[in-house]
PDB file of C-alpha atoms and ligand atoms in Angstrom:
ATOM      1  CA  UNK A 259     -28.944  25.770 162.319  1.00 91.00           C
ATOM      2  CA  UNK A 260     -26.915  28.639 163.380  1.00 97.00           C
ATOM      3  CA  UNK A 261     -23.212  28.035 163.578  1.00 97.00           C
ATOM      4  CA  UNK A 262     -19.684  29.662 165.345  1.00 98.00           C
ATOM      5  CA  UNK A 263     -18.484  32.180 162.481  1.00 98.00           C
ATOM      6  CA  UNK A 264     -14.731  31.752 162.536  1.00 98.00           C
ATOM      7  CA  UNK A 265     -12.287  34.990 164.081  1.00 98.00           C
ATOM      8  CA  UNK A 266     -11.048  37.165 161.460  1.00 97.00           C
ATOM      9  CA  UNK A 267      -7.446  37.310 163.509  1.00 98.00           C
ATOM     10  CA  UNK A 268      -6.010  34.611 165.803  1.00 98.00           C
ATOM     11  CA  UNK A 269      -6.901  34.432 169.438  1.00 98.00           C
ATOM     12  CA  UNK A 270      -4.045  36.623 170.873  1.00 98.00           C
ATOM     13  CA  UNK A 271      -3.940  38.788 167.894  1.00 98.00           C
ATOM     14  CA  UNK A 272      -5.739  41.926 170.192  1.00 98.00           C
ATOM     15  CA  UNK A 273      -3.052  41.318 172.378  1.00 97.00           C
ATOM     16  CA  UNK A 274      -2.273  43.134 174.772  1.00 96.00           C
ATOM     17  CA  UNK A 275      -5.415  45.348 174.579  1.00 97.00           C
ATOM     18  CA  UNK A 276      -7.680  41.900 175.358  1.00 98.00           C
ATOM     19  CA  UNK A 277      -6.104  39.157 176.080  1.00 98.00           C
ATOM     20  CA  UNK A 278      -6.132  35.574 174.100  1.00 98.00           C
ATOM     21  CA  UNK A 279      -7.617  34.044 177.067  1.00 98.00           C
ATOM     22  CA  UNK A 280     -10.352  36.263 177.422  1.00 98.00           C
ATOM     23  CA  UNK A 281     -10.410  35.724 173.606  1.00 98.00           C
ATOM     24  CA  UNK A 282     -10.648  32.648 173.553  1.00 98.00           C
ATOM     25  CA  UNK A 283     -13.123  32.251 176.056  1.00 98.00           C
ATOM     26  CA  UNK A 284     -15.666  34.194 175.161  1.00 98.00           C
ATOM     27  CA  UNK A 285     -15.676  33.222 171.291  1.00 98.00           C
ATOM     28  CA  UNK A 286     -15.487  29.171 172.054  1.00 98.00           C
ATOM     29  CA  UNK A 287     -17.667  29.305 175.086  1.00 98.00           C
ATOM     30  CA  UNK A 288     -19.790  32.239 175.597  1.00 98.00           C
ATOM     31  CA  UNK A 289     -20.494  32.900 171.762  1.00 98.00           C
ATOM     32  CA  UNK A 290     -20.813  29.236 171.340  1.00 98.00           C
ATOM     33  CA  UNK A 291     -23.712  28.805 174.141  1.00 98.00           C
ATOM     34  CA  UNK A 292     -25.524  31.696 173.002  1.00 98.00           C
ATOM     35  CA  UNK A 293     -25.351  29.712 169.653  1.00 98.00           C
ATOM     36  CA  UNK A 294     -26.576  26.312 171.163  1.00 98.00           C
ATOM     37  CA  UNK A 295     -29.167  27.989 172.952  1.00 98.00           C
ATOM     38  CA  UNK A 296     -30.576  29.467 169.915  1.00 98.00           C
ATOM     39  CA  UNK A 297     -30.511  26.236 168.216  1.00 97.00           C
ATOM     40  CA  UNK A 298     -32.331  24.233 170.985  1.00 97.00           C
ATOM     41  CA  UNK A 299     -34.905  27.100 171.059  1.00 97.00           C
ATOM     42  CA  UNK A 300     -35.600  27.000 167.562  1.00 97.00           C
ATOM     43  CA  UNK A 301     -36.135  23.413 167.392  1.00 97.00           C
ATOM     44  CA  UNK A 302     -39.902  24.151 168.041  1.00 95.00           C
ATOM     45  CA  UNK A 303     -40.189  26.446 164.898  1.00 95.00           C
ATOM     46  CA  UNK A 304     -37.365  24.681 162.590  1.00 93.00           C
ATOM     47  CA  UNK A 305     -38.517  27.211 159.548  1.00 94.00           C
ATOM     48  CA  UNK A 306     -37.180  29.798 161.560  1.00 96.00           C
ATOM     49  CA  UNK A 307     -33.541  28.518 162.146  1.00 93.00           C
ATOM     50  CA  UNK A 308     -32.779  28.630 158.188  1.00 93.00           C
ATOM     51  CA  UNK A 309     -33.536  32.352 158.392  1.00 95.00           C
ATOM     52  CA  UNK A 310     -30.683  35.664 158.480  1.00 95.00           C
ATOM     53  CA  UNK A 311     -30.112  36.365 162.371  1.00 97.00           C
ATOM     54  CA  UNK A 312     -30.534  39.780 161.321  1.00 97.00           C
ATOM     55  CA  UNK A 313     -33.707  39.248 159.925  1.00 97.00           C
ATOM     56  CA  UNK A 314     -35.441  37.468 162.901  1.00 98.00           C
ATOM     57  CA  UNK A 315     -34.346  40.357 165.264  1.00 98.00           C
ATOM     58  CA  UNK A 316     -35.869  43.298 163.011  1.00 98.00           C
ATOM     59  CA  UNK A 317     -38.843  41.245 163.463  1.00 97.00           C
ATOM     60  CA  UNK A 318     -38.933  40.174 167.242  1.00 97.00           C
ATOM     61  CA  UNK A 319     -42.499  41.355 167.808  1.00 96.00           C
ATOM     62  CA  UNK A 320     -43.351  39.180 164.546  1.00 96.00           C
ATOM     63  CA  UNK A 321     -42.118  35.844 166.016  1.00 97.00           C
ATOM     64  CA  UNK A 322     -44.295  32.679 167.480  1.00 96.00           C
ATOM     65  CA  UNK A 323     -44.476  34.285 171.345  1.00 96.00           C
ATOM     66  CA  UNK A 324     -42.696  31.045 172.547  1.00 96.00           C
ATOM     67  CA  UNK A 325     -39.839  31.611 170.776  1.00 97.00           C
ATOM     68  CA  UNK A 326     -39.337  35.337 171.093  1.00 97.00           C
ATOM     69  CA  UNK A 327     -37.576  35.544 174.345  1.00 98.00           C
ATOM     70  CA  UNK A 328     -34.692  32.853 173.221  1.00 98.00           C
ATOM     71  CA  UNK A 329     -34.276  34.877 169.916  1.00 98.00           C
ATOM     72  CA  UNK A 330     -33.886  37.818 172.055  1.00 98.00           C
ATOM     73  CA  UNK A 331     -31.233  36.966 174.230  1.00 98.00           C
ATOM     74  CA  UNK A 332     -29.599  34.204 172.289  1.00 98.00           C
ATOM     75  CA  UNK A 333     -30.038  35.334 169.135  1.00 98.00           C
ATOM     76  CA  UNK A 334     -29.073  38.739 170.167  1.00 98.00           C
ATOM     77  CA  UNK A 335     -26.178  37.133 171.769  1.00 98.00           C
ATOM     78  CA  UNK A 336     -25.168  35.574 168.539  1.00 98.00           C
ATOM     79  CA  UNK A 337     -25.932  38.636 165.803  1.00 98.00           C
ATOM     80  CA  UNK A 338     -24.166  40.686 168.554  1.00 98.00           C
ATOM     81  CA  UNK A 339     -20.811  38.933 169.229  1.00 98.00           C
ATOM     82  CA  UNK A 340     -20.411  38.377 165.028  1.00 98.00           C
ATOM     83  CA  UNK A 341     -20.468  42.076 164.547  1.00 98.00           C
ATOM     84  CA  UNK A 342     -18.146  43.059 167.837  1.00 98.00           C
ATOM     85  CA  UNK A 343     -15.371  40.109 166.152  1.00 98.00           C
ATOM     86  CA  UNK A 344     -15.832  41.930 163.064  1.00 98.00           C
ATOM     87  CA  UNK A 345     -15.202  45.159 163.785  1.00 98.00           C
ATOM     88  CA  UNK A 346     -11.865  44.548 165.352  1.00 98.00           C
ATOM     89  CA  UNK A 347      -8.358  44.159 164.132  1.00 98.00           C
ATOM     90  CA  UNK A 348      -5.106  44.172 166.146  1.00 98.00           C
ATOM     91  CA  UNK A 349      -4.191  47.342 167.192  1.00 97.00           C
ATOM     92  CA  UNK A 350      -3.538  50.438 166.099  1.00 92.00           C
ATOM     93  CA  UNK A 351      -1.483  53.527 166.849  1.00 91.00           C
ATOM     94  CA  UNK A 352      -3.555  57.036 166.614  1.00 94.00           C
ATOM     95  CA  UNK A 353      -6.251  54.891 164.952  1.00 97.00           C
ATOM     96  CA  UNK A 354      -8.716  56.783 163.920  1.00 98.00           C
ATOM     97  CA  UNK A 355     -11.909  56.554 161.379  1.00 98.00           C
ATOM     98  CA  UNK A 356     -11.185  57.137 157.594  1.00 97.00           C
ATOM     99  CA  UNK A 357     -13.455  57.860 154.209  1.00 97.00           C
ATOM    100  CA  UNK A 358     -17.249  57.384 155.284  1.00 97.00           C
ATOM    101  CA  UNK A 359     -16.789  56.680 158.866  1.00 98.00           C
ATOM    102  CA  UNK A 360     -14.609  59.984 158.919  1.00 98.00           C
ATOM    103  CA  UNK A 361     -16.990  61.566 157.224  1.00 97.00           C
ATOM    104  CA  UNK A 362     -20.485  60.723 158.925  1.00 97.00           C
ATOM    105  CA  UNK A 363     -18.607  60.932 162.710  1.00 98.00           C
ATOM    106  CA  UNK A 364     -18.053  64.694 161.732  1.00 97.00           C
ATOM    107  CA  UNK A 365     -21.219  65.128 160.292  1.00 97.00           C
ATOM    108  CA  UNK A 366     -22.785  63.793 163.141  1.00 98.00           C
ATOM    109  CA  UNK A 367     -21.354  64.344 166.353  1.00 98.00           C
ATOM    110  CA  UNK A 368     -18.879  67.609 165.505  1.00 92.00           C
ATOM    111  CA  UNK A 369     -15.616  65.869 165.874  1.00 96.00           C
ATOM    112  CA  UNK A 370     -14.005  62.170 166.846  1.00 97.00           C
ATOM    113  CA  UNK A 371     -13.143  63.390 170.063  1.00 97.00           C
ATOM    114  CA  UNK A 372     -16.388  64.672 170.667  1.00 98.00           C
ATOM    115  CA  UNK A 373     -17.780  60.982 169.200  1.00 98.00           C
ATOM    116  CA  UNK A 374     -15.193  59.215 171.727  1.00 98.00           C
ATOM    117  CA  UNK A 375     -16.180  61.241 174.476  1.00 98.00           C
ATOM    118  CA  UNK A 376     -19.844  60.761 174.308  1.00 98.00           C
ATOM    119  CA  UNK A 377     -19.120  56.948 173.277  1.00 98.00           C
ATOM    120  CA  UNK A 378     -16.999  56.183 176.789  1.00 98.00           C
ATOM    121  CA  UNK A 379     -19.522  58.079 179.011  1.00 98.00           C
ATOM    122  CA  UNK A 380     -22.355  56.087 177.731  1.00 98.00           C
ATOM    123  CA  UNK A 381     -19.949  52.916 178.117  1.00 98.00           C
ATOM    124  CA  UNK A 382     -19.791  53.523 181.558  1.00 98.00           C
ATOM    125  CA  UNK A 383     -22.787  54.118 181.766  1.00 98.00           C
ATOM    126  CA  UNK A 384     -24.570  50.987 181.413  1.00 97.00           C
ATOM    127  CA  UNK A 385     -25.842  49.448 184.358  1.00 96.00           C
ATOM    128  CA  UNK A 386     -25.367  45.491 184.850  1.00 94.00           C
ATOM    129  CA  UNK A 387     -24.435  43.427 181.481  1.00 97.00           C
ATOM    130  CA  UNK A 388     -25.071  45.156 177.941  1.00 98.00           C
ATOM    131  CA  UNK A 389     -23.499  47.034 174.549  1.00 98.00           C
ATOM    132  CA  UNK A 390     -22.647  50.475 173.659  1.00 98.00           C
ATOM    133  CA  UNK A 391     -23.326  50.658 169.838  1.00 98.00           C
ATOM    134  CA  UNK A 392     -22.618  53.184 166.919  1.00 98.00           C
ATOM    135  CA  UNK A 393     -25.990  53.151 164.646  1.00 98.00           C
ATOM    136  CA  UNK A 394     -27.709  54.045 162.056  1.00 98.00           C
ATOM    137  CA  UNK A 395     -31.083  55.459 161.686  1.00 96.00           C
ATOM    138  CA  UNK A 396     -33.304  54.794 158.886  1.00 94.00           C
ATOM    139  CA  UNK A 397     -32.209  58.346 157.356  1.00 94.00           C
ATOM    140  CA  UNK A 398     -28.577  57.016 157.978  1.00 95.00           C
ATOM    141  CA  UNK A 399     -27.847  59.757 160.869  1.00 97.00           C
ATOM    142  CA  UNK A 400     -25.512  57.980 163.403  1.00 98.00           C
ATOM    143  CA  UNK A 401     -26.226  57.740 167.237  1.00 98.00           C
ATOM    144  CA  UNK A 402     -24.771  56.109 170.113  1.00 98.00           C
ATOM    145  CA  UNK A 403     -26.953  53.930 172.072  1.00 98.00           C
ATOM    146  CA  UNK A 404     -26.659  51.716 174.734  1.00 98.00           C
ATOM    147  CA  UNK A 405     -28.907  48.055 175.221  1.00 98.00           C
ATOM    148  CA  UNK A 406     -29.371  45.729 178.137  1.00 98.00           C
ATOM    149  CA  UNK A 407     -28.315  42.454 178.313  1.00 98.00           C
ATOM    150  CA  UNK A 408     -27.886  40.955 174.604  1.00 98.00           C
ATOM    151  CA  UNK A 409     -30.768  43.159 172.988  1.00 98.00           C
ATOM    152  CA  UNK A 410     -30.038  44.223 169.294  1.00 98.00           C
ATOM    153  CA  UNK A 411     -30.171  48.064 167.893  1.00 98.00           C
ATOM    154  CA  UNK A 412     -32.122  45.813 165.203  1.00 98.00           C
ATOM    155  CA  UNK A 413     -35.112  45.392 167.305  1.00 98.00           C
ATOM    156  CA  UNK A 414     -36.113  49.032 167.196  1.00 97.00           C
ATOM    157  CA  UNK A 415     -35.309  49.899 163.322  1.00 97.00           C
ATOM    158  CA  UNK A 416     -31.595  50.526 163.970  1.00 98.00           C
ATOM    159  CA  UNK A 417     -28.978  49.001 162.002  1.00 98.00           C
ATOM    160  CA  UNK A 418     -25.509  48.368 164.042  1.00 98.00           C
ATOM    161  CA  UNK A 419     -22.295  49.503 162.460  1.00 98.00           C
ATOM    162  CA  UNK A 420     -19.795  50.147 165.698  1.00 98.00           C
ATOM    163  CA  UNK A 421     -20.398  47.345 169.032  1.00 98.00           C
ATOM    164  CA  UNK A 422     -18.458  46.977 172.136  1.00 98.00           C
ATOM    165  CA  UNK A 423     -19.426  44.346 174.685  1.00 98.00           C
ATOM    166  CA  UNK A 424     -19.178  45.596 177.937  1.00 98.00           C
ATOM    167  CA  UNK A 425     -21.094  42.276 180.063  1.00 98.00           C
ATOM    168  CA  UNK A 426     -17.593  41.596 182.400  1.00 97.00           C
ATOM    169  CA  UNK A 427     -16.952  38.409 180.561  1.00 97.00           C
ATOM    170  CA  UNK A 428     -15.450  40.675 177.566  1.00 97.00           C
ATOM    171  CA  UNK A 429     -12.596  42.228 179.820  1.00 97.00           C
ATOM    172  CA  UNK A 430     -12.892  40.852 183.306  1.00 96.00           C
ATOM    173  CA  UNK A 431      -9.790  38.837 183.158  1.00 96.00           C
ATOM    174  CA  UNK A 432      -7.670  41.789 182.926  1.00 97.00           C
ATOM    175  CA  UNK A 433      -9.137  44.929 183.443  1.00 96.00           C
ATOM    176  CA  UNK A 434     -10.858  43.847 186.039  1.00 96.00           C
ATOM    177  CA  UNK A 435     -13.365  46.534 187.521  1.00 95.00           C
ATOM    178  CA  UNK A 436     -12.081  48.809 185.393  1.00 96.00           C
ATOM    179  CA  UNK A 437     -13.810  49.175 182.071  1.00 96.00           C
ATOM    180  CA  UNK A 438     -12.575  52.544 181.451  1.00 97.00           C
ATOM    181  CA  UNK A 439      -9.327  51.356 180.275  1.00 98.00           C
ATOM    182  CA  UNK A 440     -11.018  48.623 178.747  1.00 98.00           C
ATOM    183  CA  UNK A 441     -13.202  51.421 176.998  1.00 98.00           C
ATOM    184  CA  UNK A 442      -9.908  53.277 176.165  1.00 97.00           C
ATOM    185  CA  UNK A 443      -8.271  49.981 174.665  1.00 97.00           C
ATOM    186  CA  UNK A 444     -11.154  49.608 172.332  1.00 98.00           C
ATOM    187  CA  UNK A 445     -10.472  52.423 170.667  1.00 98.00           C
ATOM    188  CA  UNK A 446      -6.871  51.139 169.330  1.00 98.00           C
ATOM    189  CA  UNK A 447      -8.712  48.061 168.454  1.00 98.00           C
ATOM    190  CA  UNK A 448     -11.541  49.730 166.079  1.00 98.00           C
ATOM    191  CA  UNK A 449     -11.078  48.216 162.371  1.00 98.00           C
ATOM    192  CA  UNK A 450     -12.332  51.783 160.307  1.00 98.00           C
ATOM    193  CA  UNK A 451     -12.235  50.446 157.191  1.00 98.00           C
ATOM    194  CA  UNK A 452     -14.672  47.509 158.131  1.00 98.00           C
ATOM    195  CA  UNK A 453     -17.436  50.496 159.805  1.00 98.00           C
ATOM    196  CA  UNK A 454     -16.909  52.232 156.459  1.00 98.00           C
ATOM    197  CA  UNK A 455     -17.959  48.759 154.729  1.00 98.00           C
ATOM    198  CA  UNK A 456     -20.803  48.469 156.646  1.00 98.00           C
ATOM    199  CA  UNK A 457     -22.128  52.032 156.346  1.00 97.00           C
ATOM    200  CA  UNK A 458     -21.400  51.452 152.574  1.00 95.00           C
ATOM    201  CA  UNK A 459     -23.255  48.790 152.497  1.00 94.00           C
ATOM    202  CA  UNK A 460     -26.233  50.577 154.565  1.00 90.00           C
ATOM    203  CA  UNK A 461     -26.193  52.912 151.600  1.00 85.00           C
ATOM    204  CA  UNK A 462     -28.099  50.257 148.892  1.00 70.00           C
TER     205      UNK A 462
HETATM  206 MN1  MN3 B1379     -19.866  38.788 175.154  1.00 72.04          MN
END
């Protein structure tokens, strides 16, 4: 069975950039669901529910055909929500990447500001509910990439190291209709040290 994963930080700790309600909310309840949905799904193919979340999505096309749609959505929903609570910390003035995410950001897309330009623009550019991600390849080149709904970089061979939820139950409560500063906020919010763990991690 597939379980909540406790916040790293307290509710309102991302204050004011999101707010605990919002917080709250979408770890107890909308994390929670995608959770129990998974669960109830995988009660046809109980094998499957003692597996890595991770795992199952790398192998979508793998999995019994009535339980691939549920491990899609609500397993994406899960995988995707524990890296996004990850990845954040309360924020930070002029907060900015250091060690490997410094250095694969300039390796990759010239400059940070040229990374956080291209990031935002394809933030706003998703259509309807889904994620902007940072990712790796498998030769460890970064991209940004954008997915629908609660599908996983995973699924096609990537491997997630930067997520922002942008479905309007991550910011809707106080930004509104306006995700750019929602977009913007995320950027004080980014925990560097924790992508550079990741990547370092990619590495073995
Ligand atoms: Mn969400």
């Amino acid at each position: 069975m597939f379980t909540l994963p406790e916040l790293p930080y307290k509710y309102d700790a991302l204050e004011p950039m999101i707010d605990e309600e919002t917080m709250r909310i979408h770890h107890t309840k909308h994390h929670q669901s995608y959770i129990d949905k998974l669960n109830q799904a995988l009660t046809v193919k109980p094998d499957l529910a003692t597996k890595n979340i991770e795992d199952l999505l790398s192998n979508l096309q793998d999995l019994p055909s009535e339980v691939q749609l549920a491990v899609r959505n609500h397993g994406g929903g899960h995988a995707n929500h524990c890296l996004f609570w990850q990845i954040l910390q309360p924020s930070q003035d002029n907060n900015l990447p250091t060690g490997i995410s410094a250095d694969l950001i300039a390796r990759d897309f010239v400059d940070f500001s040229t990374f956080k330009k291209d990031f935002t623009e394809t933030a706003l550019s998703v259509f309807g509910s889904g994620w902007v991600w940072l990712a790796q390849t498998q030769n460890g080149q970064l991209k940004i990439l954008k997915t629908s709904n609660q599908d996983s970089p995973l699924t096609d061979g990537l491997k997630p190291v930067l997520a922002l939820d942008v479905w309007e139950h991550a910011y809707y409560l106080k930004y509104q209709n306006r995700r750019i500063d929602y977009v913007d906020s995320f950027f004080n919010l980014i925990n560097w040290q924790k992508v550079s763990q990741i990547l370092d991690e990619n590495k073995n």
